[in-house]
mmCIF file of C-alpha atoms and ligand atoms in Angstrom:
data_model
loop_
_atom_site.group_PDB
_atom_site.id
_atom_site.type_symbol
_atom_site.label_atom_id
_atom_site.label_comp_id
_atom_site.label_asym_id
_atom_site.label_seq_id
_atom_site.Cartn_x
_atom_site.Cartn_y
_atom_site.Cartn_z
ATOM 1 C CA GLU A 26 -54.675 113.015 58.911
ATOM 2 C CA ARG A 27 -52.268 115.795 57.956
ATOM 3 C CA PRO A 28 -49.133 115.055 55.939
ATOM 4 C CA MET A 29 -45.671 115.469 57.466
ATOM 5 C CA TYR A 30 -43.774 118.243 55.734
ATOM 6 C CA ARG A 31 -40.029 118.086 55.448
ATOM 7 C CA ASN A 32 -38.033 120.641 57.406
ATOM 8 C CA PHE A 33 -35.176 121.478 55.053
ATOM 9 C CA ARG A 34 -32.127 123.462 55.871
ATOM 10 C CA ILE A 35 -30.907 125.852 53.180
ATOM 11 C CA VAL A 36 -27.591 127.598 52.568
ATOM 12 C CA PRO A 37 -27.539 130.502 55.047
ATOM 13 C CA ASN A 38 -25.005 132.847 53.408
ATOM 14 C CA ILE A 39 -24.784 133.892 49.795
ATOM 15 C CA ILE A 40 -22.685 136.391 47.876
ATOM 16 C CA PHE A 41 -23.636 137.048 44.260
ATOM 17 C CA GLY A 42 -21.911 139.306 41.772
ATOM 18 C CA ARG A 43 -19.242 139.775 39.134
ATOM 19 C CA GLY A 44 -15.820 139.909 40.764
ATOM 20 C CA SER A 45 -17.135 138.672 44.098
ATOM 21 C CA PHE A 46 -14.401 136.011 44.094
ATOM 22 C CA ASN A 47 -12.197 138.733 45.596
ATOM 23 C CA GLN A 48 -14.322 138.568 48.751
ATOM 24 C CA LEU A 49 -13.405 134.960 49.483
ATOM 25 C CA ASP A 50 -10.501 136.159 51.622
ATOM 26 C CA ASP A 51 -12.859 138.242 53.812
ATOM 27 C CA VAL A 52 -15.297 135.386 54.150
ATOM 28 C CA LEU A 53 -12.574 133.002 55.318
ATOM 29 C CA LYS A 54 -10.976 135.600 57.600
ATOM 30 C CA ASP A 55 -14.004 135.385 59.900
ATOM 31 C CA ARG A 56 -13.216 131.678 60.365
ATOM 32 C CA ARG A 57 -9.536 132.118 61.159
ATOM 33 C CA VAL A 58 -10.199 132.453 64.870
ATOM 34 C CA THR A 59 -6.819 131.346 66.265
ATOM 35 C CA ALA A 60 -3.255 132.044 65.172
ATOM 36 C CA ASP A 61 -2.907 128.570 63.678
ATOM 37 C CA SER A 62 -6.321 128.255 62.015
ATOM 38 C CA TRP A 63 -5.855 126.947 58.505
ATOM 39 C CA MET A 64 -7.958 126.319 55.406
ATOM 40 C CA VAL A 65 -8.061 123.732 52.655
ATOM 41 C CA PHE A 66 -8.729 124.878 49.097
ATOM 42 C CA VAL A 67 -10.217 121.955 47.177
ATOM 43 C CA VAL A 68 -9.788 123.048 43.572
ATOM 44 C CA ASP A 69 -10.527 121.475 40.182
ATOM 45 C CA ASP A 70 -7.110 120.841 38.607
ATOM 46 C CA VAL A 71 -8.338 122.353 35.333
ATOM 47 C CA PHE A 72 -7.202 125.657 36.902
ATOM 48 C CA THR A 73 -3.528 124.679 37.341
ATOM 49 C CA GLY A 74 -1.471 127.386 35.729
ATOM 50 C CA LYS A 75 -4.570 129.479 34.921
ATOM 51 C CA PRO A 76 -4.982 133.115 36.097
ATOM 52 C CA LEU A 77 -7.487 132.053 38.769
ATOM 53 C CA GLU A 78 -4.726 130.080 40.511
ATOM 54 C CA GLY A 79 -2.986 133.343 41.380
ATOM 55 C CA ARG A 80 -6.135 134.653 43.040
ATOM 56 C CA PHE A 81 -6.673 131.954 45.704
ATOM 57 C CA PRO A 82 -6.462 133.737 49.071
ATOM 58 C CA LEU A 83 -4.022 131.291 50.674
ATOM 59 C CA ARG A 84 -2.551 132.308 54.025
ATOM 60 C CA GLY A 85 -0.205 130.781 56.582
ATOM 61 C CA ARG A 86 -0.447 126.999 56.675
ATOM 62 C CA ASP A 87 -3.327 126.758 54.186
ATOM 63 C CA LEU A 88 -3.340 123.659 52.001
ATOM 64 C CA LEU A 89 -4.046 123.818 48.281
ATOM 65 C CA LEU A 90 -5.491 120.455 47.261
ATOM 66 C CA TRP A 91 -5.870 120.011 43.493
ATOM 67 C CA VAL A 92 -8.542 117.477 42.625
ATOM 68 C CA ASN A 93 -9.072 115.652 39.376
ATOM 69 C CA VAL A 94 -12.567 115.184 37.995
ATOM 70 C CA ASP A 95 -11.902 113.158 34.844
ATOM 71 C CA ASP A 96 -13.943 110.528 36.663
ATOM 72 C CA GLU A 97 -16.872 111.697 38.725
ATOM 73 C CA PRO A 98 -16.189 111.515 42.480
ATOM 74 C CA LYS A 99 -15.702 108.067 43.985
ATOM 75 C CA THR A 100 -15.860 107.165 47.674
ATOM 76 C CA ARG A 101 -12.310 105.768 47.471
ATOM 77 C CA TYR A 102 -11.005 109.107 46.204
ATOM 78 C CA ILE A 103 -12.767 110.994 49.018
ATOM 79 C CA ASP A 104 -11.220 108.666 51.611
ATOM 80 C CA GLU A 105 -7.763 109.245 50.090
ATOM 81 C CA LEU A 106 -8.153 113.029 50.156
ATOM 82 C CA VAL A 107 -9.321 112.956 53.778
ATOM 83 C CA ALA A 108 -6.279 110.844 54.708
ATOM 84 C CA ARG A 109 -4.001 113.380 52.991
ATOM 85 C CA ILE A 110 -5.547 116.275 54.929
ATOM 86 C CA ARG A 111 -5.237 114.379 58.219
ATOM 87 C CA ALA A 112 -1.606 113.567 57.455
ATOM 88 C CA TYR A 113 -0.899 117.222 56.716
ATOM 89 C CA SER A 114 -1.919 118.413 60.166
ATOM 90 C CA PRO A 115 -3.043 116.801 63.433
ATOM 91 C CA THR A 116 -5.608 119.567 63.953
ATOM 92 C CA ALA A 117 -8.659 119.871 61.752
ATOM 93 C CA PRO A 118 -8.853 122.722 59.242
ATOM 94 C CA ALA A 119 -11.066 125.689 60.116
ATOM 95 C CA GLY A 120 -12.697 125.566 56.721
ATOM 96 C CA ILE A 121 -12.848 124.051 53.259
ATOM 97 C CA ALA A 122 -13.314 126.061 50.069
ATOM 98 C CA GLY A 123 -14.550 124.018 47.096
ATOM 99 C CA ILE A 124 -13.769 125.661 43.757
ATOM 100 C CA GLY A 125 -14.947 124.099 40.485
ATOM 101 C CA GLY A 126 -17.959 122.456 38.847
ATOM 102 C CA GLY A 127 -20.412 120.007 40.394
ATOM 103 C CA SER A 128 -17.703 117.378 40.832
ATOM 104 C CA ALA A 129 -15.241 119.594 42.736
ATOM 105 C CA MET A 130 -18.082 121.072 44.804
ATOM 106 C CA ASP A 131 -19.275 117.559 45.701
ATOM 107 C CA ILE A 132 -15.738 116.469 46.601
ATOM 108 C CA ALA A 133 -15.347 119.459 48.931
ATOM 109 C CA LYS A 134 -18.698 118.679 50.579
ATOM 110 C CA ALA A 135 -17.781 115.032 51.130
ATOM 111 C CA VAL A 136 -14.324 115.871 52.476
ATOM 112 C CA SER A 137 -15.723 118.379 54.966
ATOM 113 C CA LEU A 138 -18.221 115.768 56.200
ATOM 114 C CA MET A 139 -15.681 112.960 56.456
ATOM 115 C CA LEU A 140 -13.139 115.017 58.405
ATOM 116 C CA ASN A 141 -15.607 114.946 61.292
ATOM 117 C CA ASN A 142 -17.113 111.483 60.832
ATOM 118 C CA PRO A 143 -15.335 108.120 61.266
ATOM 119 C CA GLY A 144 -14.991 105.366 58.663
ATOM 120 C CA SER A 145 -15.331 105.458 54.892
ATOM 121 C CA SER A 146 -17.508 107.839 52.902
ATOM 122 C CA ALA A 147 -19.172 104.726 51.437
ATOM 123 C CA ASP A 148 -20.687 104.052 54.878
ATOM 124 C CA TYR A 149 -22.740 107.223 54.605
ATOM 125 C CA GLN A 150 -24.234 106.911 51.109
ATOM 126 C CA GLY A 151 -27.931 107.219 51.781
ATOM 127 C CA TRP A 152 -30.227 109.487 53.751
ATOM 128 C CA ASP A 153 -29.339 111.164 57.042
ATOM 129 C CA LEU A 154 -26.644 108.699 58.092
ATOM 130 C CA ILE A 155 -24.129 111.427 59.003
ATOM 131 C CA LYS A 156 -23.836 111.882 62.782
ATOM 132 C CA ASN A 157 -21.516 114.878 63.251
ATOM 133 C CA PRO A 158 -21.634 118.323 61.628
ATOM 134 C CA ALA A 159 -19.128 118.942 58.844
ATOM 135 C CA VAL A 160 -16.130 121.259 58.894
ATOM 136 C CA TYR A 161 -17.244 124.747 57.752
ATOM 137 C CA HIS A 162 -17.411 124.697 53.933
ATOM 138 C CA VAL A 163 -17.756 127.296 51.184
ATOM 139 C CA ALA A 164 -18.534 126.690 47.497
ATOM 140 C CA VAL A 165 -17.343 128.727 44.553
ATOM 141 C CA PRO A 166 -18.907 127.307 41.361
ATOM 142 C CA THR A 167 -16.992 127.680 38.092
ATOM 143 C CA LEU A 168 -19.599 125.825 36.031
ATOM 144 C CA ALA A 169 -23.358 126.327 36.369
ATOM 145 C CA GLY A 170 -26.255 123.901 36.243
ATOM 146 C CA THR A 171 -25.978 121.057 38.727
ATOM 147 C CA GLY A 172 -27.332 122.965 41.707
ATOM 148 C CA ALA A 173 -24.657 121.224 43.812
ATOM 149 C CA GLU A 174 -23.976 124.622 45.386
ATOM 150 C CA ILE A 175 -27.307 124.525 47.194
ATOM 151 C CA SER A 176 -28.291 120.868 47.420
ATOM 152 C CA ARG A 177 -28.173 118.690 50.553
ATOM 153 C CA THR A 178 -26.343 115.896 48.796
ATOM 154 C CA THR A 179 -22.919 114.970 47.463
ATOM 155 C CA ILE A 180 -23.185 112.331 44.774
ATOM 156 C CA LEU A 181 -20.581 109.583 45.040
ATOM 157 C CA THR A 182 -19.860 106.359 43.238
ATOM 158 C CA GLY A 183 -19.085 103.686 45.797
ATOM 159 C CA PRO A 184 -18.171 100.012 45.591
ATOM 160 C CA GLU A 185 -21.835 99.024 45.591
ATOM 161 C CA LYS A 186 -23.778 101.974 44.300
ATOM 162 C CA LYS A 187 -23.896 105.492 42.993
ATOM 163 C CA LEU A 188 -25.748 107.357 45.685
ATOM 164 C CA GLY A 189 -25.456 110.655 47.473
ATOM 165 C CA ILE A 190 -24.607 111.407 51.076
ATOM 166 C CA ASN A 191 -27.849 113.236 51.827
ATOM 167 C CA SER A 192 -27.975 115.201 55.062
ATOM 168 C CA ASP A 193 -28.533 118.662 56.472
ATOM 169 C CA TYR A 194 -24.805 118.774 57.264
ATOM 170 C CA THR A 195 -23.930 118.290 53.598
ATOM 171 C CA LEU A 196 -25.229 121.760 52.701
ATOM 172 C CA TYR A 197 -22.700 124.498 52.218
ATOM 173 C CA ASP A 198 -22.387 127.131 54.961
ATOM 174 C CA GLN A 199 -21.628 129.777 52.381
ATOM 175 C CA ILE A 200 -21.739 130.092 48.612
ATOM 176 C CA LEU A 201 -20.028 132.678 46.516
ATOM 177 C CA LEU A 202 -21.528 133.063 43.047
ATOM 178 C CA ASP A 203 -19.261 134.992 40.695
ATOM 179 C CA PRO A 204 -20.529 134.751 37.091
ATOM 180 C CA GLU A 205 -17.118 135.864 35.788
ATOM 181 C CA LEU A 206 -15.769 132.435 36.706
ATOM 182 C CA LEU A 207 -17.883 130.788 33.996
ATOM 183 C CA ALA A 208 -15.774 132.357 31.253
ATOM 184 C CA GLY A 209 -13.617 129.714 29.621
ATOM 185 C CA VAL A 210 -15.886 126.716 30.074
ATOM 186 C CA PRO A 211 -15.754 124.643 26.852
ATOM 187 C CA LYS A 212 -18.984 125.109 24.891
ATOM 188 C CA ASN A 213 -20.252 121.528 24.940
ATOM 189 C CA GLN A 214 -19.617 121.271 28.683
ATOM 190 C CA TRP A 215 -21.390 124.617 29.221
ATOM 191 C CA PHE A 216 -24.379 123.219 27.358
ATOM 192 C CA TYR A 217 -24.504 119.775 28.983
ATOM 193 C CA THR A 218 -24.243 121.159 32.521
ATOM 194 C CA GLY A 219 -26.722 123.931 31.680
ATOM 195 C CA MET A 220 -29.161 121.278 30.449
ATOM 196 C CA ASP A 221 -28.805 119.462 33.764
ATOM 197 C CA CYS A 222 -30.472 122.549 35.223
ATOM 198 C CA TYR A 223 -33.110 122.777 32.508
ATOM 199 C CA ILE A 224 -33.931 119.085 33.053
ATOM 200 C CA HIS A 225 -34.164 119.609 36.841
ATOM 201 C CA ASP A 226 -36.829 122.214 36.071
ATOM 202 C CA VAL A 227 -38.764 120.066 33.606
ATOM 203 C CA GLU A 228 -38.700 117.032 35.887
ATOM 204 C CA SER A 229 -39.729 119.041 38.920
ATOM 205 C CA LEU A 230 -42.501 120.979 37.152
ATOM 206 C CA ASN A 231 -43.962 117.898 35.445
ATOM 207 C CA GLY A 232 -43.727 115.627 38.464
ATOM 208 C CA THR A 233 -46.535 114.478 40.733
ATOM 209 C CA PHE A 234 -44.703 115.939 43.776
ATOM 210 C CA ILE A 235 -45.034 119.484 42.431
ATOM 211 C CA ASN A 236 -46.160 122.217 44.828
ATOM 212 C CA GLU A 237 -46.151 126.030 44.773
ATOM 213 C CA PHE A 238 -42.744 126.225 46.449
ATOM 214 C CA SER A 239 -41.043 124.098 43.807
ATOM 215 C CA LYS A 240 -43.083 125.670 41.047
ATOM 216 C CA ALA A 241 -42.005 129.197 41.988
ATOM 217 C CA TYR A 242 -38.338 128.260 41.712
ATOM 218 C CA GLY A 243 -38.703 125.824 38.815
ATOM 219 C CA GLU A 244 -40.620 128.208 36.566
ATOM 220 C CA LYS A 245 -38.153 131.029 37.149
ATOM 221 C CA SER A 246 -35.235 128.718 36.530
ATOM 222 C CA ARG A 247 -36.763 127.432 33.283
ATOM 223 C CA ASP A 248 -37.398 131.015 32.114
ATOM 224 C CA LEU A 249 -33.766 131.876 32.799
ATOM 225 C CA CYS A 250 -32.612 128.792 30.863
ATOM 226 C CA ARG A 251 -34.725 129.925 27.912
ATOM 227 C CA GLU A 252 -33.082 133.367 28.020
ATOM 228 C CA VAL A 253 -29.657 131.752 28.123
ATOM 229 C CA PHE A 254 -30.084 128.989 25.560
ATOM 230 C CA LEU A 255 -32.716 130.368 23.190
ATOM 231 C CA ASP A 256 -32.400 134.171 23.377
ATOM 232 C CA ASP A 257 -28.647 134.583 23.840
ATOM 233 C CA SER A 258 -29.104 137.110 26.604
ATOM 234 C CA PRO A 259 -26.024 139.324 27.136
ATOM 235 C CA ALA A 260 -26.058 138.591 30.870
ATOM 236 C CA LYS A 261 -26.181 134.876 30.186
ATOM 237 C CA ASP A 262 -23.527 133.808 32.689
ATOM 238 C CA ASP A 263 -25.262 135.692 35.492
ATOM 239 C CA LYS A 264 -28.593 134.203 34.463
ATOM 240 C CA LEU A 265 -27.312 130.645 34.237
ATOM 241 C CA MET A 266 -25.792 130.904 37.681
ATOM 242 C CA MET A 267 -29.152 131.969 39.114
ATOM 243 C CA ALA A 268 -30.975 129.331 37.045
ATOM 244 C CA SER A 269 -28.771 126.650 38.606
ATOM 245 C CA TYR A 270 -29.501 127.923 42.108
ATOM 246 C CA PHE A 271 -33.248 128.133 41.487
ATOM 247 C CA GLY A 272 -33.342 124.748 39.778
ATOM 248 C CA GLY A 273 -31.684 123.234 42.828
ATOM 249 C CA MET A 274 -34.164 124.963 45.123
ATOM 250 C CA SER A 275 -37.007 123.604 43.017
ATOM 251 C CA ILE A 276 -35.968 119.955 43.295
ATOM 252 C CA ALA A 277 -35.132 120.328 46.978
ATOM 253 C CA TYR A 278 -38.843 120.361 47.711
ATOM 254 C CA SER A 279 -39.919 118.038 44.905
ATOM 255 C CA GLN A 280 -37.781 115.490 43.046
ATOM 256 C CA VAL A 281 -36.213 114.763 39.684
ATOM 257 C CA GLY A 282 -37.639 112.032 37.431
ATOM 258 C CA ALA A 283 -37.171 109.522 34.621
ATOM 259 C CA CYS A 284 -34.266 111.286 32.947
ATOM 260 C CA HIS A 285 -32.158 111.420 36.079
ATOM 261 C CA ALA A 286 -32.989 107.824 36.958
ATOM 262 C CA LEU A 287 -31.865 106.625 33.525
ATOM 263 C CA SER A 288 -28.755 108.805 33.570
ATOM 264 C CA TYR A 289 -27.647 107.147 36.827
ATOM 265 C CA GLY A 290 -27.610 103.800 35.016
ATOM 266 C CA LEU A 291 -25.506 105.256 32.188
ATOM 267 C CA SER A 292 -23.131 106.718 34.698
ATOM 268 C CA TYR A 293 -22.825 103.638 36.905
ATOM 269 C CA VAL A 294 -22.219 101.162 34.102
ATOM 270 C CA LEU A 295 -20.548 103.296 31.422
ATOM 271 C CA GLY A 296 -18.975 106.076 33.503
ATOM 272 C CA ILE A 297 -20.820 108.734 31.506
ATOM 273 C CA HIS A 298 -20.758 112.132 33.201
ATOM 274 C CA HIS A 299 -23.907 113.579 34.702
ATOM 275 C CA GLY A 300 -24.639 116.482 32.332
ATOM 276 C CA VAL A 301 -24.107 114.664 29.072
ATOM 277 C CA GLY A 302 -25.785 111.534 30.480
ATOM 278 C CA CYS A 303 -28.893 113.541 31.253
ATOM 279 C CA CYS A 304 -28.902 114.938 27.710
ATOM 280 C CA ILE A 305 -28.554 111.430 26.199
ATOM 281 C CA ALA A 306 -31.425 110.093 28.310
ATOM 282 C CA PHE A 307 -33.656 113.148 27.887
ATOM 283 C CA ASP A 308 -33.467 112.922 24.114
ATOM 284 C CA GLN A 309 -35.293 109.547 24.367
ATOM 285 C CA LEU A 310 -38.042 110.749 26.698
ATOM 286 C CA GLU A 311 -40.383 112.550 24.329
ATOM 287 C CA GLU A 312 -43.279 110.359 25.481
ATOM 288 C CA ILE A 313 -42.873 111.462 29.065
ATOM 289 C CA TYR A 314 -41.783 115.090 28.626
ATOM 290 C CA PRO A 315 -43.049 116.076 25.129
ATOM 291 C CA GLU A 316 -42.661 119.868 25.416
ATOM 292 C CA GLY A 317 -39.454 119.773 27.392
ATOM 293 C CA VAL A 318 -37.749 117.426 24.947
ATOM 294 C CA GLN A 319 -38.850 119.487 21.976
ATOM 295 C CA GLU A 320 -37.473 122.675 23.500
ATOM 296 C CA PHE A 321 -34.259 120.877 24.479
ATOM 297 C CA ARG A 322 -33.736 119.839 20.862
ATOM 298 C CA GLN A 323 -34.269 123.436 19.770
ATOM 299 C CA MET A 324 -31.577 124.545 22.195
ATOM 300 C CA MET A 325 -29.235 121.803 21.056
ATOM 301 C CA GLU A 326 -29.719 122.774 17.421
ATOM 302 C CA LYS A 327 -29.258 126.476 18.076
ATOM 303 C CA HIS A 328 -25.868 125.846 19.661
ATOM 304 C CA ASP A 329 -24.901 123.045 17.319
ATOM 305 C CA ILE A 330 -24.228 120.582 20.124
ATOM 306 C CA PRO A 331 -23.447 116.935 19.312
ATOM 307 C CA LEU A 332 -24.855 114.079 21.383
ATOM 308 C CA PRO A 333 -22.954 110.810 21.727
ATOM 309 C CA ARG A 334 -25.038 107.984 20.225
ATOM 310 C CA ASN A 335 -25.123 104.177 20.055
ATOM 311 C CA LEU A 336 -23.486 103.874 23.444
ATOM 312 C CA THR A 337 -25.185 100.632 24.385
ATOM 313 C CA LYS A 338 -24.857 98.930 21.004
ATOM 314 C CA ASP A 339 -22.125 96.475 21.967
ATOM 315 C CA LEU A 340 -23.011 96.116 25.612
ATOM 316 C CA ASP A 341 -23.535 92.592 26.987
ATOM 317 C CA SER A 342 -26.871 91.714 28.537
ATOM 318 C CA ALA A 343 -25.527 91.591 32.109
ATOM 319 C CA SER A 344 -24.404 95.224 31.815
ATOM 320 C CA MET A 345 -27.715 96.204 30.237
ATOM 321 C CA GLU A 346 -29.590 94.544 33.118
ATOM 322 C CA LYS A 347 -27.389 96.323 35.627
ATOM 323 C CA MET A 348 -28.248 99.656 34.042
ATOM 324 C CA VAL A 349 -31.959 98.917 34.226
ATOM 325 C CA THR A 350 -31.666 97.817 37.852
ATOM 326 C CA THR A 351 -29.706 100.942 38.769
ATOM 327 C CA ALA A 352 -32.345 103.173 37.198
ATOM 328 C CA LEU A 353 -35.396 101.369 38.600
ATOM 329 C CA ASN A 354 -33.955 101.298 42.119
ATOM 330 C CA LEU A 355 -34.461 105.057 42.300
ATOM 331 C CA VAL A 356 -38.035 104.694 43.515
ATOM 332 C CA PRO A 357 -38.765 108.316 44.576
ATOM 333 C CA LEU A 358 -37.735 109.577 41.131
ATOM 334 C CA TRP A 359 -40.177 107.237 39.394
ATOM 335 C CA GLU A 360 -42.924 107.974 41.883
ATOM 336 C CA ASN A 361 -42.507 111.655 41.203
ATOM 337 C CA CYS A 362 -42.488 111.112 37.463
ATOM 338 C CA LEU A 363 -45.256 108.538 37.012
ATOM 339 C CA GLY A 364 -47.167 108.353 40.301
ATOM 340 C CA PRO A 365 -47.672 105.485 42.752
ATOM 341 C CA ASP A 366 -48.416 103.013 39.951
ATOM 342 C CA TRP A 367 -45.045 103.732 38.280
ATOM 343 C CA ALA A 368 -43.762 100.144 38.340
ATOM 344 C CA ASN A 369 -46.568 99.031 36.045
ATOM 345 C CA ILE A 370 -45.830 101.897 33.666
ATOM 346 C CA MET A 371 -42.037 101.806 33.599
ATOM 347 C CA THR A 372 -41.457 98.080 33.385
ATOM 348 C CA ARG A 373 -37.987 96.550 33.046
ATOM 349 C CA GLU A 374 -38.753 95.888 29.398
ATOM 350 C CA ARG A 375 -39.636 99.500 28.716
ATOM 351 C CA ALA A 376 -36.535 100.793 30.495
ATOM 352 C CA MET A 377 -34.454 98.295 28.511
ATOM 353 C CA GLU A 378 -35.956 99.547 25.239
ATOM 354 C CA LEU A 379 -35.059 103.120 26.169
ATOM 355 C CA TYR A 380 -31.467 102.152 26.951
ATOM 356 C CA LYS A 381 -31.176 100.286 23.654
ATOM 357 C CA LYS A 382 -31.934 103.539 21.822
ATOM 358 C CA MET A 383 -29.233 105.520 23.634
HETATM 359 P P1 LIG B 18 -17.774 118.707 36.386
HETATM 360 O O1 LIG B 18 -17.593 119.377 37.686
HETATM 361 O O2 LIG B 18 -17.646 117.219 36.343
HETATM 362 O O3 LIG B 18 -16.786 119.383 35.335
HETATM 363 C C1 LIG B 18 -16.855 119.047 33.944
HETATM 364 C C2 LIG B 18 -15.577 119.503 33.238
HETATM 365 O O4 LIG B 18 -15.527 120.931 33.196
HETATM 366 C C3 LIG B 18 -14.331 119.070 33.985
HETATM 367 O O5 LIG B 18 -13.380 118.666 33.037
HETATM 368 C C4 LIG B 18 -13.880 120.332 34.693
HETATM 369 O O6 LIG B 18 -12.493 120.331 34.928
HETATM 370 C C5 LIG B 18 -14.283 121.403 33.706
HETATM 371 N N1 LIG B 18 -14.490 122.753 34.238
HETATM 372 C C6 LIG B 18 -15.161 123.153 35.341
HETATM 373 N N2 LIG B 18 -15.169 124.494 35.444
HETATM 374 C C7 LIG B 18 -14.475 124.970 34.390
HETATM 375 C C8 LIG B 18 -14.128 126.290 33.934
HETATM 376 N N3 LIG B 18 -14.556 127.406 34.556
HETATM 377 N N4 LIG B 18 -13.389 126.394 32.797
HETATM 378 C C9 LIG B 18 -12.985 125.287 32.119
HETATM 379 N N5 LIG B 18 -13.291 124.033 32.483
HETATM 380 C C10 LIG B 18 -14.030 123.871 33.611
HETATM 381 O O7 LIG B 18 -19.183 119.069 35.718
HETATM 382 P P2 LIG B 18 -20.604 119.438 36.312
HETATM 383 O O8 LIG B 18 -21.566 119.114 35.251
HETATM 384 O O9 LIG B 18 -20.625 120.793 36.893
HETATM 385 O O10 LIG B 18 -20.788 118.454 37.524
HETATM 386 C C11 LIG B 18 -21.117 117.106 37.376
HETATM 387 C C12 LIG B 18 -20.991 116.467 38.727
HETATM 388 O O11 LIG B 18 -21.919 117.062 39.629
HETATM 389 C C13 LIG B 18 -21.259 114.983 38.752
HETATM 390 O O12 LIG B 18 -20.291 114.358 39.561
HETATM 391 C C14 LIG B 18 -22.622 114.872 39.372
HETATM 392 O O13 LIG B 18 -22.827 113.664 40.044
HETATM 393 C C15 LIG B 18 -22.626 116.039 40.306
HETATM 394 N N6 LIG B 18 -23.950 116.557 40.629
HETATM 395 C C16 LIG B 18 -24.195 116.858 41.919
HETATM 396 C C17 LIG B 18 -25.409 117.359 42.299
HETATM 397 C C18 LIG B 18 -25.659 117.658 43.729
HETATM 398 O O14 LIG B 18 -26.748 118.083 44.067
HETATM 399 N N7 LIG B 18 -24.713 117.481 44.608
HETATM 400 C C19 LIG B 18 -26.415 117.578 41.355
HETATM 401 C C20 LIG B 18 -26.145 117.274 40.025
HETATM 402 C C21 LIG B 18 -24.893 116.768 39.668
HETATM 403 ZN ZN1 LIG B 19 -28.923 116.685 37.627
#
């Protein structure tokens, strides 16, 4: 019997290059098919009053929607934003441009899906639950590492779970990668989000789901991360942007592993952001990823990056249990990491011990 291979959609249009942000206007122009076509710019509010704000190619009735990412995206917030867009105009926008890091890019993805699908975004957390194609959407990353620009998910925290809306419609129609936009990212954030990418590579390459497709992308992405974080390459912003893209391509056809599973627990119970949460978890996973963790510590030392510690020290046992449950519910991640027998290897007790050290 032959296995069933997944038939993944990928992002069809890509612009890469320094200064390419100036081409966003041209890209959107092709979508402004009628006189009253309009766009929504979903932008991380960190750019309010910054020079980039003056460069958004707003025209006519376009709506500039600032979004706040102090908390990672919640389903309630998505529903609110969709209601605001619907209240702004009875006709749907011709396109959405998401400008920012993984959070803003995920918000823009979710909004473009929900404008064409009824109900709450929480109804669609899961796999392939979306019925109707999204509004045309473009991503412009300003922070590199998550791979959100090319993934088929938008990760949301809902009333019951933290889980992505995974579907072929979630994927961006266009991405515009301008490495100049990474200038100005605070150093620790640059590192934590960059490590998200490095950890995608390690978890993909060391997983049991690995194949030559994922390996081709994962190895190149890991090499680029080494040039960025160990060699201080002069083109480091360009390289990190490509590393993020390749890291995302690698996990698309494999899976992440233990570190991501544990970081979901930290995020769900303690609200810890994805990048730093992955770093906190990874630092405890030497037994599972010995070489990766060692190299990660080298990178951390080279850039003098602090890691928050003792986060679970005063946590009550119900919260600790909830973290363990959240992590262990991510079955495909554990299967990839430890194989079909994973549940006997990563027991609740062992996961609890790991959390106690974080
Ligand atoms: P982020 O988008 O949460 O941003 C982190 C901080 O950096 C924010 O304060 C933001 O305002 C700021 N920032 C962004 N760009 C900046 C710039 N150019 N200059 C100055 N400050 C800037 O961080 P992230 O690590 O990119 O994304 C994390 C999010 O991505 C999480 O919500 C996570 O769930 C999601 N994620 C999604 C996927 C996916 O495939 N969809 C994968 C991994 C992570
Ligand atoms: Zn990640």
